[in-house]
Amino acid sequence: MDHLPQELQSYFTLALSVDGVVFGFDQEGLKILLINRGAEPFRGMWALPGDLVGPAEDLDIAAKRVLCELTGLGNVYLEQVRTFGRIDRHPLGRVLTVAYFSLIKIEDYQVQHSSWAADAGWFNIQKLPPLAFDHEEILNACLTRLRRRVRARPIGFELLPEKFTLSTLQHLYESILGTEMDKRNFRKKILAMDLLEPLDEAQNGVAHRPAKLFRFDKARYNQLVAEGFSFAL
Amino acid sequence: MDHLPQELQSYFTLALSVDGVVFGFDQEGLKILLINRGAEPFRGMWALPGDLVGPAEDLDIAAKRVLCELTGLGNVYLEQVRTFGRIDRHPLGRVLTVAYFSLIKIEDYQVQHSSWAADAGWFNIQKLPPLAFDHEEILNACLTRLRRRVRARPIGFELLPEKFTLSTLQHLYESILGTEMDKRNFRKKILAMDLLEPLDEAQNGVAHRPAKLFRFDKARYNQLVAEGFSFAL
DNA sequence: GCAAAAGTGTTAGTCATACACCCATGT
DNA sequence: ACATGGGTGTATGACTAACACTTTTGC
């Protein structure tokens, strides 16, 4: 810091954190991963996973690091949402936070032991506990962003296993958007996009007619985009 | 800073700036306001207007301050876009920057003398000079955001004087989106939304049939939104 | 055979697109 | 009278929304 002119030094006194809203999906619907804080402030409260950004740590890398420490997962969908900078948002000092959301396949998640979390767990998006800091505001911003994105980009698949049924996909959309959709219209629309590859495989062990399985064909999507296609649901 | 535990102090060594993409619109099309840097680094280069965020300054307030110092305007449309955090993006140290874009009525702009700008000027979005720092990347992010927003929210009016013609409005959209639109279809669509109040007034002094003037009815928009309407162009 | 979810088409209405001529004004 | 942009309607195709019954499996 010695190389800085005197008059600039007082500006280099902020800290920055990243906070992540980790979305997952299962039979019960859309969920998010919360941690129970193991350290002050707000020890014992549920909060979004997050950590301070190191002085020489790239912002996106920090977000990936937090996610990986918490879930053991790398290489997942991760998107910056926005930065929250109210002066008094953190009791320890001037800490701004950059919010990210990520989409993971909930079945891939394994509990990890991270320094800042005494406990972690999935919460249904409908039944959330009170959150520490301004994390409810952050969560709302991320949820709003997810709802817009999921209709304009084929990112819903990031929440599903590789093979899935059309009904599961429809329930995914319904539970993210909070709406009900017509089965026939949904299938018509999504299949017409020609992004799903039907597999020669079906569910088994279910007490009803087994559904066919599909896979999202990412290469096909990229090709269509290059030809001017744009996803919309 | 004394109240911080030892192990946290090294995190409070970052600086944060805000950078703004100020959009304006006139007969020539969409423009942005650039400054010529009066200080190192990049002295003499064109750059986005921006400044460091004070240790006790709210983030949004900082963005408004920069905009006001530059243009003399307050109370304009201002939206946070995203935060750029590459480690080496600033030569003086670890400075992250939060990008904002704003929409102003170009005729309201008066040159101000601000400390960090030797000069300032409007540049056609098509003919920009090379920019300092990573400001080209920031600009692109803001432009992309503007293009999406302008189709989903009635914010284009922020760039126009209170009274405007339908042709001007159409040219505004065309120059933001980089497309051409059909005159009849455009008028049909925008008038069908019932957001524009036709005035008993027309252009004058033009060498052709004078166009009728309209005003954006914000109260009407708010009412329609409450009833479930959503703007789309 | 019953419960449970899978799978499948048609119709009516709405919306988007394409397109060409007359009008009012200034010079 | 001419140049300039203002202003207007219709027809076609595409997409959206609404809607009910048969099929396949496990128990």
Short mmCIF file of C-alpha atoms (C1' of nucleotides) in Angstrom, two decimals:
data_model
loop_
_atom_site.label_atom_id
_atom_site.label_comp_id
_atom_site.label_asym_id
_atom_site.label_seq_id
_atom_site.Cartn_x
_atom_site.Cartn_y
_atom_site.Cartn_z
CA MET A 1 0.00 0.00 0.00
CA ASP A 2 3.08 2.20 0.39
CA HIS A 3 3.10 3.02 -3.30
CA LEU A 4 -0.23 4.82 -3.02
CA PRO A 5 -0.40 8.57 -2.82
CA GLN A 6 -1.39 9.70 0.67
CA GLU A 7 -4.79 11.01 -0.39
CA LEU A 8 -5.88 7.67 -1.81
CA GLN A 9 -5.01 5.48 1.15
CA SER A 10 -8.27 6.03 2.99
CA TYR A 11 -10.16 4.49 0.07
CA PHE A 12 -8.41 1.16 0.43
CA THR A 13 -10.23 0.29 3.61
CA LEU A 14 -13.25 -1.64 2.42
CA ALA A 15 -13.85 -5.34 2.41
CA LEU A 16 -15.80 -7.30 -0.11
CA SER A 17 -17.58 -10.58 0.28
CA VAL A 18 -19.37 -12.90 -2.07
CA ASP A 19 -22.67 -14.49 -1.12
CA GLY A 20 -24.27 -17.28 -3.06
CA VAL A 21 -27.78 -18.48 -3.54
CA VAL A 22 -27.42 -22.14 -4.39
CA PHE A 23 -30.53 -23.52 -6.02
CA GLY A 24 -31.43 -27.17 -6.15
CA PHE A 25 -34.50 -29.08 -7.23
CA ASP A 26 -36.14 -32.32 -6.14
CA GLN A 27 -39.61 -33.88 -5.89
CA GLU A 28 -40.63 -31.31 -3.32
CA GLY A 29 -39.72 -28.41 -5.59
CA LEU A 30 -37.18 -25.63 -5.70
CA LYS A 31 -34.80 -25.41 -2.77
CA ILE A 32 -31.88 -23.36 -1.62
CA LEU A 33 -28.87 -24.28 0.43
CA LEU A 34 -28.40 -22.34 3.66
CA ILE A 35 -25.72 -22.50 6.28
CA ASN A 36 -26.00 -22.12 9.98
CA ARG A 37 -23.42 -19.57 10.94
CA GLY A 38 -20.64 -20.90 13.10
CA ALA A 39 -19.10 -17.49 13.79
CA GLU A 40 -20.16 -14.04 14.90
CA PRO A 41 -21.89 -11.97 13.84
CA PHE A 42 -25.26 -13.72 13.66
CA ARG A 43 -23.80 -16.95 15.05
CA GLY A 44 -26.47 -19.63 15.03
CA MET A 45 -28.64 -17.97 12.41
CA TRP A 46 -29.31 -19.30 8.95
CA ALA A 47 -27.61 -17.38 6.18
CA LEU A 48 -26.49 -17.55 2.60
CA PRO A 49 -23.11 -19.17 2.18
CA GLY A 50 -20.46 -16.53 1.63
CA ASP A 51 -16.98 -15.41 2.51
CA LEU A 52 -14.66 -12.46 2.27
CA VAL A 53 -12.81 -11.94 -0.97
CA GLY A 54 -9.06 -12.13 -0.52
CA PRO A 55 -6.90 -9.12 -1.38
CA ALA A 56 -5.49 -10.94 -4.38
CA GLU A 57 -8.45 -13.09 -5.24
CA ASP A 58 -10.44 -12.64 -8.41
CA LEU A 59 -14.12 -12.02 -7.78
CA ASP A 60 -15.50 -14.91 -9.82
CA ILE A 61 -12.88 -17.21 -8.35
CA ALA A 62 -13.97 -16.27 -4.86
CA ALA A 63 -17.56 -17.16 -5.70
CA LYS A 64 -16.46 -20.51 -7.09
CA ARG A 65 -14.33 -21.15 -4.05
CA VAL A 66 -17.19 -20.59 -1.61
CA LEU A 67 -19.44 -22.85 -3.62
CA CYS A 68 -16.83 -25.55 -3.82
CA GLU A 69 -15.97 -25.42 -0.12
CA LEU A 70 -19.64 -25.82 0.66
CA THR A 71 -20.72 -28.42 -1.86
CA GLY A 72 -17.59 -30.02 -3.18
CA LEU A 73 -18.75 -29.08 -6.66
CA GLY A 74 -16.92 -27.18 -9.35
CA ASN A 75 -17.92 -26.46 -12.90
CA VAL A 76 -21.52 -25.54 -12.19
CA TYR A 77 -23.71 -22.74 -13.49
CA LEU A 78 -22.78 -19.54 -11.66
CA GLU A 79 -23.97 -16.03 -12.44
CA GLN A 80 -23.29 -12.70 -10.80
CA VAL A 81 -26.47 -10.89 -9.86
CA ARG A 82 -25.61 -7.64 -8.20
CA THR A 83 -23.67 -5.89 -5.48
CA PHE A 84 -25.16 -4.74 -2.22
CA GLY A 85 -23.44 -1.77 -0.72
CA ARG A 86 -25.49 -0.24 2.08
CA ILE A 87 -23.13 1.29 4.60
CA ASP A 88 -24.54 -0.48 7.63
CA ARG A 89 -25.24 -3.85 6.08
CA HIS A 90 -22.45 -5.56 8.02
CA PRO A 91 -21.95 -4.98 11.73
CA LEU A 92 -18.16 -5.43 11.65
CA GLY A 93 -17.29 -2.70 9.20
CA ARG A 94 -17.75 -1.63 5.65
CA VAL A 95 -18.31 -4.90 3.85
CA LEU A 96 -19.96 -4.86 0.46
CA THR A 97 -21.16 -8.09 -0.98
CA VAL A 98 -21.47 -9.38 -4.49
CA ALA A 99 -24.37 -11.78 -4.90
CA TYR A 100 -24.17 -14.84 -7.14
CA PHE A 101 -26.61 -17.57 -7.82
CA SER A 102 -25.77 -21.06 -8.86
CA LEU A 103 -27.67 -24.09 -10.07
CA ILE A 104 -26.61 -27.52 -8.98
CA LYS A 105 -27.88 -31.03 -9.35
CA ILE A 106 -29.10 -31.67 -5.85
CA GLU A 107 -28.19 -35.36 -5.99
CA ASP A 108 -24.53 -34.47 -6.57
CA TYR A 109 -24.37 -32.53 -3.32
CA GLN A 110 -22.36 -34.00 -0.49
CA VAL A 111 -22.13 -32.29 2.86
CA GLN A 112 -18.72 -30.71 3.29
CA HIS A 113 -17.18 -29.33 6.42
CA SER A 114 -16.38 -25.71 5.86
CA SER A 115 -14.90 -23.35 8.39
CA TRP A 116 -17.75 -20.86 8.42
CA ALA A 117 -20.69 -23.23 8.57
CA ALA A 118 -21.71 -25.10 11.70
CA ASP A 119 -24.39 -26.81 9.68
CA ALA A 120 -25.94 -26.64 6.24
CA GLY A 121 -29.22 -27.73 4.77
CA TRP A 122 -31.71 -27.48 1.97
CA PHE A 123 -34.79 -25.34 2.49
CA ASN A 124 -37.87 -25.30 0.38
CA ILE A 125 -38.17 -21.91 -1.23
CA GLN A 126 -41.63 -21.57 0.30
CA LYS A 127 -40.53 -22.27 3.86
CA LEU A 128 -37.44 -20.30 4.66
CA PRO A 129 -36.24 -19.36 8.12
CA PRO A 130 -35.28 -15.75 8.89
CA LEU A 131 -31.88 -14.96 7.45
CA ALA A 132 -28.86 -13.06 8.76
CA PHE A 133 -27.67 -9.68 7.43
CA ASP A 134 -29.61 -8.44 4.40
CA HIS A 135 -29.71 -11.95 2.99
CA GLU A 136 -33.44 -11.94 2.40
CA GLU A 137 -33.06 -9.01 0.05
CA ILE A 138 -30.18 -10.75 -1.70
CA LEU A 139 -32.17 -13.92 -2.03
CA ASN A 140 -35.09 -12.06 -3.57
CA ALA A 141 -32.85 -10.40 -6.12
CA CYS A 142 -31.40 -13.80 -7.08
CA LEU A 143 -34.77 -15.46 -7.28
CA THR A 144 -36.13 -12.72 -9.50
CA ARG A 145 -33.11 -13.08 -11.74
CA LEU A 146 -33.45 -16.85 -11.91
CA ARG A 147 -37.11 -16.53 -12.89
CA ARG A 148 -36.27 -14.25 -15.75
CA ARG A 149 -33.26 -16.27 -16.89
CA VAL A 150 -34.91 -19.63 -16.84
CA ARG A 151 -37.46 -18.44 -19.40
CA ALA A 152 -34.88 -17.00 -21.73
CA ARG A 153 -32.05 -19.52 -21.52
CA PRO A 154 -32.04 -23.29 -21.26
CA ILE A 155 -30.47 -23.32 -17.82
CA GLY A 156 -33.17 -25.29 -16.04
CA PHE A 157 -31.37 -28.47 -17.05
CA GLU A 158 -28.53 -27.55 -14.71
CA LEU A 159 -30.86 -28.49 -11.87
CA LEU A 160 -31.76 -31.91 -13.28
CA PRO A 161 -29.89 -35.16 -13.64
CA GLU A 162 -28.69 -35.89 -17.12
CA LYS A 163 -31.72 -38.03 -17.92
CA PHE A 164 -35.13 -36.71 -17.01
CA THR A 165 -38.78 -36.97 -17.97
CA LEU A 166 -40.86 -34.23 -19.52
CA SER A 167 -43.09 -34.13 -16.48
CA THR A 168 -40.13 -33.51 -14.21
CA LEU A 169 -39.02 -30.70 -16.47
CA GLN A 170 -42.47 -29.19 -16.39
CA HIS A 171 -42.60 -29.40 -12.60
CA LEU A 172 -39.21 -27.72 -12.47
CA TYR A 173 -40.52 -24.76 -14.43
CA GLU A 174 -43.71 -24.63 -12.45
CA SER A 175 -41.90 -24.59 -9.18
CA ILE A 176 -39.40 -21.92 -10.23
CA LEU A 177 -42.01 -19.67 -11.80
CA GLY A 178 -44.77 -20.39 -9.32
CA THR A 179 -47.28 -21.05 -12.07
CA GLU A 180 -49.15 -24.02 -13.47
CA MET A 181 -48.70 -25.03 -17.06
CA ASP A 182 -50.74 -27.07 -19.48
CA LYS A 183 -49.17 -30.48 -20.04
CA ARG A 184 -49.92 -30.78 -23.75
CA ASN A 185 -48.85 -27.24 -24.58
CA PHE A 186 -45.67 -27.55 -22.56
CA ARG A 187 -44.62 -30.72 -24.32
CA LYS A 188 -45.48 -29.36 -27.73
CA LYS A 189 -43.46 -26.22 -27.15
CA ILE A 190 -40.35 -27.76 -25.66
CA LEU A 191 -40.21 -30.61 -28.15
CA ALA A 192 -40.71 -28.22 -31.06
CA MET A 193 -37.43 -26.53 -30.10
CA ASP A 194 -35.63 -29.72 -30.96
CA LEU A 195 -33.26 -29.41 -28.00
CA LEU A 196 -34.17 -32.61 -26.23
CA GLU A 197 -32.83 -35.91 -27.35
CA PRO A 198 -35.24 -38.77 -26.64
CA LEU A 199 -33.48 -41.77 -25.18
CA ASP A 200 -34.37 -45.42 -25.66
CA GLU A 201 -34.94 -45.68 -22.01
CA ALA A 202 -37.77 -45.25 -19.59
CA GLN A 203 -38.40 -44.93 -15.90
CA ASN A 204 -38.83 -48.16 -14.03
CA GLY A 205 -40.17 -49.16 -10.70
CA VAL A 206 -42.96 -46.63 -10.86
CA ALA A 207 -46.55 -47.59 -10.11
CA HIS A 208 -47.88 -46.21 -13.34
CA ARG A 209 -47.00 -46.07 -17.00
CA PRO A 210 -43.26 -45.34 -17.11
CA ALA A 211 -42.20 -42.09 -18.73
CA LYS A 212 -39.63 -41.80 -21.48
CA LEU A 213 -36.34 -40.20 -20.60
CA PHE A 214 -34.76 -37.27 -22.43
CA ARG A 215 -31.42 -35.55 -22.42
CA PHE A 216 -30.66 -31.87 -23.13
CA ASP A 217 -28.57 -31.67 -26.29
CA LYS A 218 -26.22 -28.78 -25.61
CA ALA A 219 -24.31 -29.09 -28.87
CA ARG A 220 -27.60 -28.84 -30.74
CA TYR A 221 -28.51 -25.77 -28.73
CA ASN A 222 -25.24 -24.06 -29.57
CA GLN A 223 -25.74 -24.84 -33.20
CA LEU A 224 -29.26 -23.45 -33.22
CA VAL A 225 -28.13 -20.29 -31.43
CA ALA A 226 -25.50 -19.78 -34.09
CA GLU A 227 -28.34 -19.94 -36.61
CA GLY A 228 -30.24 -17.23 -34.79
CA PHE A 229 -32.48 -19.30 -32.53
CA SER A 230 -33.32 -18.00 -29.12
CA PHE A 231 -34.81 -20.05 -26.34
CA ALA A 232 -38.08 -18.86 -24.86
CA LEU A 233 -40.59 -20.52 -22.61
CA MET B 1 -10.28 -0.52 12.00
CA ASP B 2 -8.92 -1.17 15.50
CA HIS B 3 -12.03 -3.06 16.49
CA LEU B 4 -11.35 -5.76 13.93
CA PRO B 5 -9.80 -9.06 14.90
CA GLN B 6 -6.24 -9.31 13.65
CA GLU B 7 -6.98 -12.03 11.12
CA LEU B 8 -9.61 -9.94 9.36
CA GLN B 9 -7.60 -6.79 8.86
CA SER B 10 -5.92 -7.86 5.66
CA TYR B 11 -9.33 -8.11 3.99
CA PHE B 12 -10.06 -4.44 4.52
CA THR B 13 -7.55 -3.34 1.92
CA LEU B 14 -9.58 -3.11 -1.25
CA ALA B 15 -10.97 -0.06 -2.95
CA LEU B 16 -14.18 0.17 -4.89
CA SER B 17 -15.12 2.54 -7.62
CA VAL B 18 -18.30 3.20 -9.54
CA ASP B 19 -18.25 3.71 -13.28
CA GLY B 20 -21.19 4.97 -15.23
CA VAL B 21 -22.34 4.63 -18.78
CA VAL B 22 -24.44 7.72 -19.40
CA PHE B 23 -26.72 7.31 -22.38
CA GLY B 24 -28.23 10.17 -24.30
CA PHE B 25 -30.17 10.40 -27.54
CA ASP B 26 -30.47 13.01 -30.27
CA GLN B 27 -31.08 13.22 -34.02
CA GLU B 28 -27.85 11.40 -34.69
CA GLY B 29 -28.83 8.45 -32.51
CA LEU B 30 -27.71 6.88 -29.27
CA LYS B 31 -24.72 8.47 -27.57
CA ILE B 32 -22.66 8.07 -24.46
CA LEU B 33 -20.86 10.58 -22.36
CA LEU B 34 -17.12 10.06 -21.98
CA ILE B 35 -14.53 12.00 -20.06
CA ASN B 36 -10.99 12.71 -20.94
CA ARG B 37 -8.96 11.70 -17.93
CA GLY B 38 -7.20 14.54 -16.18
CA ALA B 39 -5.22 12.31 -13.85
CA GLU B 40 -3.03 9.26 -13.98
CA PRO B 41 -3.40 6.45 -14.73
CA PHE B 42 -4.46 6.73 -18.38
CA ARG B 43 -4.23 10.54 -18.31
CA GLY B 44 -5.43 11.95 -21.60
CA MET B 45 -7.43 8.87 -22.59
CA TRP B 46 -11.17 8.72 -22.94
CA ALA B 47 -12.91 6.77 -20.21
CA LEU B 48 -16.21 6.19 -18.53
CA PRO B 49 -16.91 8.70 -15.79
CA GLY B 50 -16.25 7.16 -12.40
CA ASP B 51 -14.78 7.68 -8.99
CA LEU B 52 -13.74 5.85 -5.87
CA VAL B 53 -16.43 5.03 -3.36
CA GLY B 54 -15.79 6.72 -0.03
CA PRO B 55 -15.33 4.57 3.08
CA ALA B 56 -18.67 5.76 4.44
CA GLU B 57 -20.48 6.30 1.19
CA ASP B 58 -23.41 4.21 0.09
CA LEU B 59 -22.87 2.52 -3.26
CA ASP B 60 -25.92 3.92 -5.03
CA ILE B 61 -25.20 7.35 -3.59
CA ALA B 62 -21.70 7.23 -5.00
CA ALA B 63 -23.08 6.45 -8.44
CA LYS B 64 -25.50 9.36 -8.18
CA ARG B 65 -22.74 11.65 -6.99
CA VAL B 66 -20.51 10.88 -9.95
CA LEU B 67 -23.36 11.43 -12.34
CA CYS B 68 -24.33 14.69 -10.71
CA GLU B 69 -20.77 16.03 -10.60
CA LEU B 70 -20.49 15.33 -14.29
CA THR B 71 -23.86 16.42 -15.60
CA GLY B 72 -25.42 18.54 -12.90
CA LEU B 73 -28.41 16.21 -13.01
CA GLY B 74 -30.05 14.34 -10.18
CA ASN B 75 -33.17 12.24 -10.19
CA VAL B 76 -32.45 10.37 -13.39
CA TYR B 77 -32.81 6.72 -14.30
CA LEU B 78 -29.88 4.80 -12.83
CA GLU B 79 -29.42 1.06 -12.72
CA GLN B 80 -26.63 -1.11 -11.39
CA VAL B 81 -25.36 -3.55 -13.97
CA ARG B 82 -22.57 -5.59 -12.50
CA THR B 83 -19.27 -5.59 -10.69
CA PHE B 84 -15.95 -6.11 -12.37
CA GLY B 85 -13.34 -7.64 -10.16
CA ARG B 86 -10.34 -8.84 -12.14
CA ILE B 87 -7.27 -8.54 -9.96
CA ASP B 88 -5.20 -6.54 -12.41
CA ARG B 89 -7.90 -4.33 -13.82
CA HIS B 90 -6.51 -1.22 -12.13
CA PRO B 91 -2.81 -0.38 -12.21
CA LEU B 92 -2.75 1.34 -8.81
CA GLY B 93 -3.96 -1.50 -6.67
CA ARG B 94 -6.93 -3.72 -6.08
CA VAL B 95 -9.81 -1.62 -7.25
CA LEU B 96 -13.07 -3.29 -8.11
CA THR B 97 -15.68 -1.35 -9.94
CA VAL B 98 -19.43 -1.41 -9.93
CA ALA B 99 -20.92 -0.47 -13.28
CA TYR B 100 -24.08 1.59 -13.58
CA PHE B 101 -25.90 2.90 -16.56
CA SER B 102 -28.07 5.96 -16.63
CA LEU B 103 -30.44 7.55 -19.09
CA ILE B 104 -30.59 11.30 -19.37
CA LYS B 105 -32.32 13.81 -21.56
CA ILE B 106 -29.40 15.04 -23.58
CA GLU B 107 -30.80 18.56 -23.85
CA ASP B 108 -30.71 18.91 -20.04
CA TYR B 109 -26.99 18.28 -19.96
CA GLN B 110 -24.73 21.20 -19.11
CA VAL B 111 -20.98 20.81 -19.05
CA GLN B 112 -19.75 20.78 -15.46
CA HIS B 113 -16.23 21.07 -14.25
CA SER B 114 -15.37 18.01 -12.26
CA SER B 115 -12.04 17.26 -10.68
CA TRP B 116 -11.33 14.04 -12.55
CA ALA B 117 -12.28 15.14 -16.05
CA ALA B 118 -10.14 17.40 -18.18
CA ASP B 119 -12.84 17.32 -20.80
CA ALA B 120 -16.09 15.54 -21.53
CA GLY B 121 -18.13 14.86 -24.61
CA TRP B 122 -20.82 12.86 -26.28
CA PHE B 123 -19.81 10.06 -28.60
CA ASN B 124 -21.99 8.28 -31.05
CA ILE B 125 -22.26 4.66 -29.95
CA GLN B 126 -21.00 3.62 -33.37
CA LYS B 127 -17.86 5.76 -33.28
CA LEU B 128 -16.17 5.37 -29.95
CA PRO B 129 -12.51 6.05 -29.24
CA PRO B 130 -10.41 3.46 -27.40
CA LEU B 131 -11.19 3.51 -23.70
CA ALA B 132 -9.05 3.33 -20.57
CA PHE B 133 -8.96 0.38 -18.15
CA ASP B 134 -11.47 -2.37 -18.97
CA HIS B 135 -14.06 0.23 -19.87
CA GLU B 136 -14.90 -1.29 -23.22
CA GLU B 137 -15.97 -4.46 -21.49
CA ILE B 138 -18.02 -2.46 -19.00
CA LEU B 139 -19.65 -0.48 -21.76
CA ASN B 140 -20.61 -3.63 -23.59
CA ALA B 141 -22.22 -5.08 -20.50
CA CYS B 142 -24.22 -1.90 -20.00
CA LEU B 143 -25.28 -1.69 -23.61
CA THR B 144 -26.44 -5.28 -23.59
CA ARG B 145 -28.42 -4.60 -20.44
CA LEU B 146 -29.96 -1.46 -21.88
CA ARG B 147 -31.05 -3.34 -24.98
CA ARG B 148 -32.82 -5.94 -22.93
CA ARG B 149 -34.37 -3.46 -20.51
CA VAL B 150 -35.67 -1.08 -23.10
CA ARG B 151 -37.82 -3.81 -24.59
CA ALA B 152 -39.28 -4.90 -21.28
CA ARG B 153 -39.75 -1.61 -19.45
CA PRO B 154 -40.89 1.78 -20.65
CA ILE B 155 -37.57 3.46 -19.89
CA GLY B 156 -36.87 4.78 -23.36
CA PHE B 157 -38.81 7.91 -22.45
CA GLU B 158 -36.07 8.85 -20.00
CA LEU B 159 -33.97 9.73 -23.03
CA LEU B 160 -36.59 11.96 -24.64
CA PRO B 161 -37.96 15.38 -23.80
CA GLU B 162 -41.37 15.34 -22.20
CA LYS B 163 -43.13 15.89 -25.51
CA PHE B 164 -42.08 13.84 -28.48
CA THR B 165 -43.36 12.46 -31.75
CA LEU B 166 -43.95 8.81 -32.53
CA SER B 167 -41.27 8.88 -35.20
CA THR B 168 -38.72 10.12 -32.70
CA LEU B 169 -39.70 7.33 -30.35
CA GLN B 170 -39.35 4.80 -33.12
CA HIS B 171 -35.92 6.11 -34.06
CA LEU B 172 -34.91 5.88 -30.43
CA TYR B 173 -35.76 2.19 -30.35
CA GLU B 174 -34.13 1.57 -33.68
CA SER B 175 -30.93 3.21 -32.63
CA ILE B 176 -30.75 1.41 -29.29
CA LEU B 177 -31.58 -1.98 -30.71
CA GLY B 178 -29.77 -1.57 -34.00
CA THR B 179 -32.78 -2.74 -35.99
CA GLU B 180 -35.29 -1.23 -38.36
CA MET B 181 -38.97 -1.30 -37.52
CA ASP B 182 -42.12 -0.98 -39.57
CA LYS B 183 -43.75 2.40 -39.01
CA ARG B 184 -47.36 1.25 -39.03
CA ASN B 185 -46.76 -1.76 -36.83
CA PHE B 186 -44.72 0.26 -34.36
CA ARG B 187 -47.44 2.89 -33.99
CA LYS B 188 -50.17 0.30 -33.69
CA LYS B 189 -48.33 -1.55 -30.97
CA ILE B 190 -47.25 1.37 -28.86
CA LEU B 191 -50.61 3.15 -29.08
CA ALA B 192 -52.47 -0.05 -28.23
CA MET B 193 -50.70 -0.08 -24.87
CA ASP B 194 -52.51 3.10 -23.99
CA LEU B 195 -49.47 4.60 -22.29
CA LEU B 196 -49.07 7.64 -24.47
CA GLU B 197 -51.21 10.68 -23.99
CA PRO B 198 -51.78 12.53 -27.27
CA LEU B 199 -51.37 16.27 -26.82
CA ASP B 200 -53.26 19.00 -28.66
CA GLU B 201 -50.00 20.18 -29.99
CA ALA B 202 -47.82 19.58 -33.00
CA GLN B 203 -44.35 20.25 -34.20
CA ASN B 204 -43.85 23.53 -35.96
CA GLY B 205 -41.24 25.01 -38.21
CA VAL B 206 -40.70 21.73 -40.02
CA ALA B 207 -40.66 21.54 -43.80
CA HIS B 208 -43.26 18.82 -43.94
CA ARG B 209 -46.54 17.90 -42.34
CA PRO B 210 -46.06 18.54 -38.62
CA ALA B 211 -46.22 15.53 -36.34
CA LYS B 212 -48.46 15.29 -33.30
CA LEU B 213 -46.79 15.33 -29.92
CA PHE B 214 -47.28 12.74 -27.21
CA ARG B 215 -46.37 12.41 -23.57
CA PHE B 216 -45.64 9.22 -21.60
CA ASP B 217 -48.32 8.80 -18.95
CA LYS B 218 -46.46 7.32 -16.02
CA ALA B 219 -49.44 7.24 -13.69
CA ARG B 220 -51.34 5.26 -16.29
CA TYR B 221 -48.42 2.86 -16.61
CA ASN B 222 -48.31 2.27 -12.86
CA GLN B 223 -52.03 1.63 -12.85
CA LEU B 224 -51.80 -0.86 -15.70
CA VAL B 225 -48.90 -2.66 -14.05
CA ALA B 226 -50.97 -3.01 -10.90
CA GLU B 227 -53.59 -4.69 -13.08
CA GLY B 228 -51.05 -7.17 -14.41
CA PHE B 229 -49.91 -5.44 -17.57
CA SER B 230 -46.33 -5.81 -18.63
CA PHE B 231 -44.63 -3.65 -21.21
CA ALA B 232 -43.09 -5.40 -24.19
CA LEU B 233 -41.81 -4.13 -27.47
"C1'" DG C 1 -59.58 -53.95 -11.59
"C1'" DC C 2 -58.00 -49.89 -9.67
"C1'" DA C 3 -54.95 -46.08 -8.86
"C1'" DA C 4 -51.61 -43.01 -10.90
"C1'" DA C 5 -49.24 -40.59 -14.04
"C1'" DA C 6 -47.99 -40.85 -19.29
"C1'" DG C 7 -49.12 -39.65 -23.57
"C1'" DT C 8 -51.58 -37.49 -27.41
"C1'" DG C 9 -54.68 -33.31 -31.44
"C1'" DT C 10 -57.82 -29.98 -32.59
"C1'" DT C 11 -59.94 -25.62 -32.54
"C1'" DA C 12 -60.55 -20.70 -31.83
"C1'" DG C 13 -58.61 -16.58 -30.88
"C1'" DT C 14 -54.88 -13.44 -30.67
"C1'" DC C 15 -50.79 -11.40 -32.32
"C1'" DA C 16 -47.00 -10.41 -35.63
"C1'" DT C 17 -45.75 -9.31 -40.19
"C1'" DA C 18 -45.76 -7.44 -44.63
"C1'" DC C 19 -47.03 -3.96 -47.46
"C1'" DA C 20 -48.44 1.34 -50.45
"C1'" DC C 21 -50.67 5.44 -50.78
"C1'" DC C 22 -52.44 10.14 -49.56
"C1'" DC C 23 -51.65 14.33 -46.47
"C1'" DA C 24 -49.88 18.71 -44.60
"C1'" DT C 25 -46.38 21.81 -44.53
"C1'" DG C 26 -42.16 24.85 -46.07
"C1'" DT C 27 -39.58 26.49 -49.74
"C1'" DA D 1 -45.07 22.28 -57.81
"C1'" DC D 2 -41.95 19.71 -55.38
"C1'" DA D 3 -39.61 17.68 -51.50
"C1'" DT D 4 -40.12 15.88 -46.94
"C1'" DG D 5 -41.64 13.17 -43.44
"C1'" DG D 6 -46.61 12.28 -41.20
"C1'" DG D 7 -50.25 9.43 -40.99
"C1'" DT D 8 -53.31 5.38 -41.96
"C1'" DG D 9 -55.76 -0.34 -42.78
"C1'" DT D 10 -55.92 -4.94 -44.33
"C1'" DA D 11 -54.84 -9.68 -45.17
"C1'" DT D 12 -52.03 -13.77 -44.10
"C1'" DG D 13 -49.64 -16.78 -41.33
"C1'" DA D 14 -47.80 -17.97 -36.77
"C1'" DC D 15 -48.34 -18.72 -32.19
"C1'" DT D 16 -51.04 -19.28 -27.83
"C1'" DA D 17 -54.55 -21.17 -24.95
"C1'" DA D 18 -58.08 -24.12 -23.79
"C1'" DC D 19 -59.58 -28.54 -23.39
"C1'" DA D 20 -60.55 -34.78 -22.34
"C1'" DC D 21 -59.67 -39.23 -23.11
"C1'" DT D 22 -56.79 -43.54 -23.73
"C1'" DT D 23 -52.49 -46.10 -22.32
"C1'" DT D 24 -49.29 -48.54 -19.41
"C1'" DT D 25 -47.61 -50.00 -15.39
"C1'" DG D 26 -47.60 -51.76 -10.12
"C1'" DC D 27 -50.23 -53.39 -6.61
#
